[in-house]
Amino acid sequence: MGALPAFHVHLDVLLVLGSVQALYLIALRRRRRSLQLDPSRAAAAARAEGLGDPVASRRQVTLFSAGMIVLLLGATWPVHDLAERYLYSAHMLQHLLFTLVAAPLLLSGTPAWLLRSILKPRWAFASVRVLTKPLVAIVVYNGVLLFTHWPEIVDASVGSELLHFSLHVLILASAIVLWWPVVSPLPELPPLAPPAQMLYVFINSLAPTIPASFLTFGREPLYKVYESFPRIWGIGALDDQLVAGLLMKIGGGLLLWGVITAIFFRWFAQEQRDEGDALQWRTFETKMRAEMRR
């Protein structure tokens, strides 16, 4: 077989993701309307959010919508069909899109007030406070990573739509926990300082090398269900597994190192701005003292 699977519209995926996007936009619209009725409350909300817009910035809406598009790309044709019927490497690509691309975009695009409303129950806020502590987040994410790539779990998920959907929800939730210490928009549970962020992301770039090594250096297919699938593009089951391991190790590693680089340059730029502000203040102080001595 040398072509893509036949085109197939996944109506369930469109319904779920479309509903989430719609609820997000409806929440923004309702808040905007409520604040328009009370200008003083709107000004206070803008100051609290640290934004010119008390509802959501254009950047936040763009990031959240981009995250939903990435989820859609990973959960529909052709990636979904390849992942479920032919290639484990497509399955791995799916997970990388969900965890390393969609999750940080969704979290970055969610306004603080919306997160507060989601975490309004005391138990929810307390749970997130514990789960997003850096060491706990590392353990949670990588524990889910190992669990969802365990051969018996993978084989079972391919044969059950409900289990597969549940695992994708679990993977996405664990990824949001993972990215919280880096991109959290919530002042009550803030992100780490930039140097700590870089160390945190670096540690997470090392953890997947363990399961990736089993895929890359395995001498026989780990996943019997993928071994039984029809071969596509002449890719054997063992070669497919090798590609999946390389995607996890190299592809995931490059994405995380790209994040580390972005954090470094953003931190460096902020330090430069702070030094410039401090220099301007010292110059102002010197001039004021000189004027007072006259």
mmCIF file of C-alpha atoms in Angstrom:
data_model
loop_
_atom_site.group_PDB
_atom_site.id
_atom_site.type_symbol
_atom_site.label_atom_id
_atom_site.label_comp_id
_atom_site.label_asym_id
_atom_site.label_seq_id
_atom_site.Cartn_x
_atom_site.Cartn_y
_atom_site.Cartn_z
ATOM 1 C CA MET A 1 0.000 0.000 0.000
ATOM 2 C CA GLY A 2 1.514 3.331 -1.006
ATOM 3 C CA ALA A 3 -1.186 5.964 -0.495
ATOM 4 C CA LEU A 4 -2.845 7.718 2.412
ATOM 5 C CA PRO A 5 -5.907 6.085 3.991
ATOM 6 C CA ALA A 6 -9.213 7.087 2.433
ATOM 7 C CA PHE A 7 -10.419 10.485 3.592
ATOM 8 C CA HIS A 8 -12.714 10.230 6.585
ATOM 9 C CA VAL A 9 -14.456 12.980 8.537
ATOM 10 C CA HIS A 10 -14.321 12.396 12.306
ATOM 11 C CA LEU A 11 -17.577 14.017 13.363
ATOM 12 C CA ASP A 12 -17.062 13.133 17.036
ATOM 13 C CA VAL A 13 -13.731 14.965 17.081
ATOM 14 C CA LEU A 14 -15.204 17.995 15.327
ATOM 15 C CA LEU A 15 -18.088 18.050 17.802
ATOM 16 C CA VAL A 16 -15.893 17.829 20.913
ATOM 17 C CA LEU A 17 -13.222 20.286 19.815
ATOM 18 C CA GLY A 18 -15.741 22.644 18.230
ATOM 19 C CA SER A 19 -17.724 22.678 21.475
ATOM 20 C CA VAL A 20 -14.644 23.523 23.529
ATOM 21 C CA GLN A 21 -13.704 26.377 21.172
ATOM 22 C CA ALA A 22 -17.285 27.665 21.203
ATOM 23 C CA LEU A 23 -17.472 27.556 25.017
ATOM 24 C CA TYR A 24 -14.197 29.492 25.221
ATOM 25 C CA LEU A 25 -15.476 32.234 22.908
ATOM 26 C CA ILE A 26 -18.872 32.337 24.647
ATOM 27 C CA ALA A 27 -17.145 32.759 28.031
ATOM 28 C CA LEU A 28 -15.111 35.673 26.674
ATOM 29 C CA ARG A 29 -18.202 37.287 25.163
ATOM 30 C CA ARG A 30 -20.244 36.973 28.348
ATOM 31 C CA ARG A 31 -17.484 38.472 30.466
ATOM 32 C CA ARG A 32 -17.067 41.341 28.034
ATOM 33 C CA ARG A 33 -20.780 42.075 28.176
ATOM 34 C CA SER A 34 -20.863 41.957 31.979
ATOM 35 C CA LEU A 35 -17.873 44.320 32.242
ATOM 36 C CA GLN A 36 -19.378 46.758 29.735
ATOM 37 C CA LEU A 37 -22.239 47.281 32.177
ATOM 38 C CA ASP A 38 -19.791 48.322 34.908
ATOM 39 C CA PRO A 39 -16.836 50.461 33.645
ATOM 40 C CA SER A 40 -15.234 50.704 37.109
ATOM 41 C CA ARG A 41 -15.235 46.911 37.396
ATOM 42 C CA ALA A 42 -13.760 46.647 33.891
ATOM 43 C CA ALA A 43 -10.887 48.989 34.822
ATOM 44 C CA ALA A 44 -10.205 47.008 38.006
ATOM 45 C CA ALA A 45 -10.253 43.740 36.033
ATOM 46 C CA ALA A 46 -7.797 45.142 33.471
ATOM 47 C CA ARG A 47 -5.395 46.143 36.252
ATOM 48 C CA ALA A 48 -5.755 42.726 37.904
ATOM 49 C CA GLU A 49 -5.069 40.872 34.657
ATOM 50 C CA GLY A 50 -2.168 43.156 33.738
ATOM 51 C CA LEU A 51 -3.690 43.583 30.275
ATOM 52 C CA GLY A 52 -5.136 46.450 28.327
ATOM 53 C CA ASP A 53 -8.181 44.231 27.738
ATOM 54 C CA PRO A 54 -9.821 42.880 30.931
ATOM 55 C CA VAL A 55 -11.251 39.873 29.073
ATOM 56 C CA ALA A 56 -8.466 38.452 26.896
ATOM 57 C CA SER A 57 -5.713 39.830 24.714
ATOM 58 C CA ARG A 58 -5.657 39.113 20.989
ATOM 59 C CA ARG A 59 -2.524 37.063 21.624
ATOM 60 C CA GLN A 60 -4.346 34.840 24.134
ATOM 61 C CA VAL A 61 -7.253 34.192 21.775
ATOM 62 C CA THR A 62 -4.798 33.389 18.973
ATOM 63 C CA LEU A 63 -2.776 31.005 21.148
ATOM 64 C CA PHE A 64 -5.832 29.135 22.425
ATOM 65 C CA SER A 65 -7.290 28.824 18.926
ATOM 66 C CA ALA A 66 -3.919 27.621 17.600
ATOM 67 C CA GLY A 67 -3.860 24.964 20.312
ATOM 68 C CA MET A 68 -7.304 23.762 19.264
ATOM 69 C CA ILE A 69 -6.174 23.611 15.624
ATOM 70 C CA VAL A 70 -3.177 21.479 16.625
ATOM 71 C CA LEU A 71 -5.503 19.122 18.527
ATOM 72 C CA LEU A 72 -7.696 18.937 15.435
ATOM 73 C CA LEU A 73 -4.719 18.125 13.198
ATOM 74 C CA GLY A 74 -3.616 15.338 15.525
ATOM 75 C CA ALA A 75 -7.068 13.847 16.087
ATOM 76 C CA THR A 76 -8.413 13.751 12.527
ATOM 77 C CA TRP A 77 -7.473 12.447 9.086
ATOM 78 C CA PRO A 78 -4.797 11.581 8.122
ATOM 79 C CA VAL A 79 -2.800 11.467 11.389
ATOM 80 C CA HIS A 80 -5.541 9.738 13.397
ATOM 81 C CA ASP A 81 -6.228 7.151 10.688
ATOM 82 C CA LEU A 82 -2.544 6.366 10.240
ATOM 83 C CA ALA A 83 -2.085 6.117 14.016
ATOM 84 C CA GLU A 84 -5.047 3.775 14.535
ATOM 85 C CA ARG A 85 -4.711 1.475 11.550
ATOM 86 C CA TYR A 86 -1.134 1.458 10.288
ATOM 87 C CA LEU A 87 1.797 3.222 11.991
ATOM 88 C CA TYR A 88 2.933 3.509 15.583
ATOM 89 C CA SER A 89 5.149 6.416 14.500
ATOM 90 C CA ALA A 90 1.959 8.335 13.597
ATOM 91 C CA HIS A 91 0.652 7.471 17.062
ATOM 92 C CA MET A 92 3.820 9.002 18.517
ATOM 93 C CA LEU A 93 3.444 12.102 16.346
ATOM 94 C CA GLN A 94 -0.098 12.446 17.690
ATOM 95 C CA HIS A 95 1.147 12.437 21.282
ATOM 96 C CA LEU A 96 3.924 14.944 20.568
ATOM 97 C CA LEU A 97 1.412 17.325 18.984
ATOM 98 C CA PHE A 98 -0.905 17.017 21.987
ATOM 99 C CA THR A 99 1.696 17.298 24.740
ATOM 100 C CA LEU A 100 4.466 19.550 23.425
ATOM 101 C CA VAL A 101 2.520 21.861 21.099
ATOM 102 C CA ALA A 102 -1.199 21.988 21.897
ATOM 103 C CA ALA A 103 -0.955 21.909 25.712
ATOM 104 C CA PRO A 104 1.300 24.983 26.172
ATOM 105 C CA LEU A 105 -0.715 26.902 23.561
ATOM 106 C CA LEU A 106 -4.009 26.158 25.318
ATOM 107 C CA LEU A 107 -2.656 27.072 28.747
ATOM 108 C CA SER A 108 -1.009 30.269 27.492
ATOM 109 C CA GLY A 109 -4.239 31.280 25.768
ATOM 110 C CA THR A 110 -6.489 30.840 28.799
ATOM 111 C CA PRO A 111 -7.036 34.113 30.711
ATOM 112 C CA ALA A 112 -6.438 34.078 34.462
ATOM 113 C CA TRP A 113 -10.082 34.906 35.276
ATOM 114 C CA LEU A 114 -11.252 31.913 33.217
ATOM 115 C CA LEU A 115 -8.814 29.601 34.990
ATOM 116 C CA ARG A 116 -10.068 30.915 38.327
ATOM 117 C CA SER A 117 -13.644 30.091 37.364
ATOM 118 C CA ILE A 118 -12.625 26.577 36.275
ATOM 119 C CA LEU A 119 -10.708 26.058 39.523
ATOM 120 C CA LYS A 120 -13.377 27.697 41.696
ATOM 121 C CA PRO A 121 -14.147 24.524 43.691
ATOM 122 C CA ARG A 122 -11.689 24.412 46.575
ATOM 123 C CA TRP A 123 -10.727 20.812 45.842
ATOM 124 C CA ALA A 124 -9.908 21.678 42.220
ATOM 125 C CA PHE A 125 -7.611 24.573 43.131
ATOM 126 C CA ALA A 126 -5.934 22.533 45.881
ATOM 127 C CA SER A 127 -5.358 19.627 43.485
ATOM 128 C CA VAL A 128 -3.834 21.844 40.809
ATOM 129 C CA ARG A 129 -1.642 23.578 43.396
ATOM 130 C CA VAL A 130 -0.131 20.199 44.331
ATOM 131 C CA LEU A 131 0.039 18.717 40.830
ATOM 132 C CA THR A 132 1.795 21.756 39.327
ATOM 133 C CA LYS A 133 4.676 21.811 41.785
ATOM 134 C CA PRO A 134 7.699 21.230 39.523
ATOM 135 C CA LEU A 135 8.843 17.875 40.914
ATOM 136 C CA VAL A 136 5.293 16.560 41.128
ATOM 137 C CA ALA A 137 4.570 17.746 37.565
ATOM 138 C CA ILE A 138 7.651 15.940 36.257
ATOM 139 C CA VAL A 139 6.609 12.702 37.960
ATOM 140 C CA VAL A 140 2.963 12.993 36.854
ATOM 141 C CA TYR A 141 3.743 13.725 33.207
ATOM 142 C CA ASN A 142 6.431 11.090 32.807
ATOM 143 C CA GLY A 143 4.379 8.541 34.753
ATOM 144 C CA VAL A 144 1.505 9.069 32.310
ATOM 145 C CA LEU A 145 4.001 8.926 29.428
ATOM 146 C CA LEU A 146 5.260 5.504 30.517
ATOM 147 C CA PHE A 147 1.758 4.225 31.274
ATOM 148 C CA THR A 148 0.291 5.251 27.916
ATOM 149 C CA HIS A 149 3.209 3.706 26.006
ATOM 150 C CA TRP A 150 3.092 0.407 27.867
ATOM 151 C CA PRO A 151 2.558 -2.346 25.252
ATOM 152 C CA GLU A 152 -0.600 -3.793 26.821
ATOM 153 C CA ILE A 153 -2.159 -0.320 27.163
ATOM 154 C CA VAL A 154 -1.344 0.619 23.559
ATOM 155 C CA ASP A 155 -2.712 -2.659 22.218
ATOM 156 C CA ALA A 156 -5.920 -2.257 24.253
ATOM 157 C CA SER A 157 -6.438 1.382 23.278
ATOM 158 C CA VAL A 158 -6.292 0.673 19.553
ATOM 159 C CA GLY A 159 -9.243 -1.699 19.917
ATOM 160 C CA SER A 160 -11.390 0.635 22.037
ATOM 161 C CA GLU A 161 -12.489 4.126 20.982
ATOM 162 C CA LEU A 162 -13.575 4.987 24.537
ATOM 163 C CA LEU A 163 -10.262 3.908 26.045
ATOM 164 C CA HIS A 164 -8.341 5.706 23.319
ATOM 165 C CA PHE A 165 -10.273 8.949 23.892
ATOM 166 C CA SER A 166 -9.802 8.636 27.673
ATOM 167 C CA LEU A 167 -6.058 8.160 27.258
ATOM 168 C CA HIS A 168 -5.834 11.234 25.025
ATOM 169 C CA VAL A 169 -7.648 13.290 27.667
ATOM 170 C CA LEU A 170 -5.262 11.936 30.315
ATOM 171 C CA ILE A 171 -2.224 12.730 28.143
ATOM 172 C CA LEU A 172 -3.408 16.286 27.476
ATOM 173 C CA ALA A 173 -4.199 16.877 31.157
ATOM 174 C CA SER A 174 -0.761 15.628 32.224
ATOM 175 C CA ALA A 175 0.846 17.892 29.612
ATOM 176 C CA ILE A 176 -1.002 20.932 30.958
ATOM 177 C CA VAL A 177 0.340 20.017 34.406
ATOM 178 C CA LEU A 178 3.817 19.738 32.856
ATOM 179 C CA TRP A 179 3.699 23.177 31.211
ATOM 180 C CA TRP A 180 2.121 25.011 34.139
ATOM 181 C CA PRO A 181 5.459 25.932 35.824
ATOM 182 C CA VAL A 182 6.559 27.462 32.497
ATOM 183 C CA VAL A 183 3.552 29.309 31.031
ATOM 184 C CA SER A 184 0.987 29.632 33.831
ATOM 185 C CA PRO A 185 -1.103 32.820 33.394
ATOM 186 C CA LEU A 186 -2.448 32.557 36.965
ATOM 187 C CA PRO A 187 -0.719 34.877 39.497
ATOM 188 C CA GLU A 188 -1.830 32.663 42.393
ATOM 189 C CA LEU A 189 0.073 29.744 40.859
ATOM 190 C CA PRO A 190 2.780 31.597 38.913
ATOM 191 C CA PRO A 191 5.438 30.184 36.594
ATOM 192 C CA LEU A 192 9.000 29.623 37.749
ATOM 193 C CA ALA A 193 11.697 32.251 37.317
ATOM 194 C CA PRO A 194 13.389 31.994 33.877
ATOM 195 C CA PRO A 195 16.579 30.205 35.060
ATOM 196 C CA ALA A 196 14.459 27.639 36.914
ATOM 197 C CA GLN A 197 12.222 27.263 33.854
ATOM 198 C CA MET A 198 15.228 26.395 31.691
ATOM 199 C CA LEU A 199 16.429 23.785 34.193
ATOM 200 C CA TYR A 200 12.914 22.360 34.500
ATOM 201 C CA VAL A 201 12.462 22.014 30.722
ATOM 202 C CA PHE A 202 15.984 20.542 30.395
ATOM 203 C CA ILE A 203 15.140 17.823 32.939
ATOM 204 C CA ASN A 204 11.975 17.033 31.011
ATOM 205 C CA SER A 205 13.975 16.773 27.792
ATOM 206 C CA LEU A 206 16.020 13.949 29.355
ATOM 207 C CA ALA A 207 13.192 11.848 30.797
ATOM 208 C CA PRO A 208 11.692 10.579 27.478
ATOM 209 C CA THR A 209 15.042 9.164 26.386
ATOM 210 C CA ILE A 210 14.392 6.081 28.534
ATOM 211 C CA PRO A 211 11.222 4.845 26.779
ATOM 212 C CA ALA A 212 12.606 6.129 23.452
ATOM 213 C CA SER A 213 15.644 3.875 23.832
ATOM 214 C CA PHE A 214 13.425 0.784 24.065
ATOM 215 C CA LEU A 215 11.760 1.784 20.818
ATOM 216 C CA THR A 216 14.944 2.784 19.024
ATOM 217 C CA PHE A 217 17.114 -0.174 20.009
ATOM 218 C CA GLY A 218 14.424 -2.868 20.198
ATOM 219 C CA ARG A 219 15.151 -5.964 18.141
ATOM 220 C CA GLU A 220 11.518 -6.957 17.798
ATOM 221 C CA PRO A 221 8.244 -5.002 17.694
ATOM 222 C CA LEU A 222 6.931 -4.091 21.154
ATOM 223 C CA TYR A 223 3.356 -3.583 20.021
ATOM 224 C CA LYS A 224 1.762 -6.722 18.598
ATOM 225 C CA VAL A 225 -1.281 -4.858 17.315
ATOM 226 C CA TYR A 226 0.860 -2.634 15.080
ATOM 227 C CA GLU A 227 2.789 -5.681 13.900
ATOM 228 C CA SER A 228 -0.501 -7.156 12.665
ATOM 229 C CA PHE A 229 -1.610 -4.030 10.756
ATOM 230 C CA PRO A 230 -1.242 -3.711 6.963
ATOM 231 C CA ARG A 231 2.092 -2.147 5.991
ATOM 232 C CA ILE A 232 1.977 1.253 4.337
ATOM 233 C CA TRP A 233 4.701 2.846 2.157
ATOM 234 C CA GLY A 234 6.814 -0.275 2.635
ATOM 235 C CA ILE A 235 7.575 0.557 6.281
ATOM 236 C CA GLY A 236 8.073 -2.601 8.352
ATOM 237 C CA ALA A 237 6.883 -2.875 11.939
ATOM 238 C CA LEU A 238 10.409 -2.662 13.366
ATOM 239 C CA ASP A 239 11.338 0.331 11.197
ATOM 240 C CA ASP A 240 8.067 1.994 12.217
ATOM 241 C CA GLN A 241 9.000 1.479 15.867
ATOM 242 C CA LEU A 242 12.464 2.933 15.218
ATOM 243 C CA VAL A 243 10.940 6.068 13.647
ATOM 244 C CA ALA A 244 8.615 6.407 16.649
ATOM 245 C CA GLY A 245 11.576 6.256 19.033
ATOM 246 C CA LEU A 246 13.478 8.865 17.023
ATOM 247 C CA LEU A 247 10.425 11.133 16.997
ATOM 248 C CA MET A 248 10.151 10.897 20.766
ATOM 249 C CA LYS A 249 13.867 11.400 21.414
ATOM 250 C CA ILE A 250 14.984 13.806 18.684
ATOM 251 C CA GLY A 251 11.731 15.478 17.662
ATOM 252 C CA GLY A 252 10.562 15.986 21.239
ATOM 253 C CA GLY A 253 14.055 17.007 22.320
ATOM 254 C CA LEU A 254 14.340 19.645 19.593
ATOM 255 C CA LEU A 255 10.977 21.125 20.568
ATOM 256 C CA LEU A 256 11.988 21.336 24.228
ATOM 257 C CA TRP A 257 15.397 22.807 23.420
ATOM 258 C CA GLY A 258 13.630 25.351 21.257
ATOM 259 C CA VAL A 259 11.578 26.306 24.323
ATOM 260 C CA ILE A 260 14.745 26.600 26.427
ATOM 261 C CA THR A 261 16.271 28.884 23.790
ATOM 262 C CA ALA A 262 13.138 31.051 23.680
ATOM 263 C CA ILE A 263 13.099 31.353 27.488
ATOM 264 C CA PHE A 264 16.765 32.360 27.514
ATOM 265 C CA PHE A 265 16.401 35.113 24.923
ATOM 266 C CA ARG A 266 13.214 36.432 26.500
ATOM 267 C CA TRP A 267 14.960 36.509 29.889
ATOM 268 C CA PHE A 268 18.027 38.210 28.392
ATOM 269 C CA ALA A 269 15.853 40.853 26.722
ATOM 270 C CA GLN A 270 14.023 41.509 29.989
ATOM 271 C CA GLU A 271 17.323 41.868 31.868
ATOM 272 C CA GLN A 272 18.503 44.367 29.269
ATOM 273 C CA ARG A 273 15.308 46.392 29.647
ATOM 274 C CA ASP A 274 15.578 46.313 33.436
ATOM 275 C CA GLU A 275 19.202 47.488 33.279
ATOM 276 C CA GLY A 276 18.177 50.328 30.956
ATOM 277 C CA ASP A 277 15.383 51.368 33.330
ATOM 278 C CA ALA A 278 17.768 51.272 36.301
ATOM 279 C CA LEU A 279 20.329 53.364 34.405
ATOM 280 C CA GLN A 280 17.672 55.949 33.517
ATOM 281 C CA TRP A 281 16.557 56.113 37.136
ATOM 282 C CA ARG A 282 20.125 56.606 38.386
ATOM 283 C CA THR A 283 20.630 59.376 35.820
ATOM 284 C CA PHE A 284 17.413 61.041 36.957
ATOM 285 C CA GLU A 285 18.459 60.789 40.602
ATOM 286 C CA THR A 286 21.858 62.333 39.830
ATOM 287 C CA LYS A 287 20.272 65.269 38.012
ATOM 288 C CA MET A 288 17.751 65.841 40.808
ATOM 289 C CA ARG A 289 20.498 65.905 43.443
ATOM 290 C CA ALA A 290 22.509 68.311 41.340
ATOM 291 C CA GLU A 291 19.488 70.615 41.039
ATOM 292 C CA MET A 292 18.829 70.481 44.776
ATOM 293 C CA ARG A 293 22.402 71.521 45.580
ATOM 294 C CA ARG A 294 22.082 74.716 43.570
#
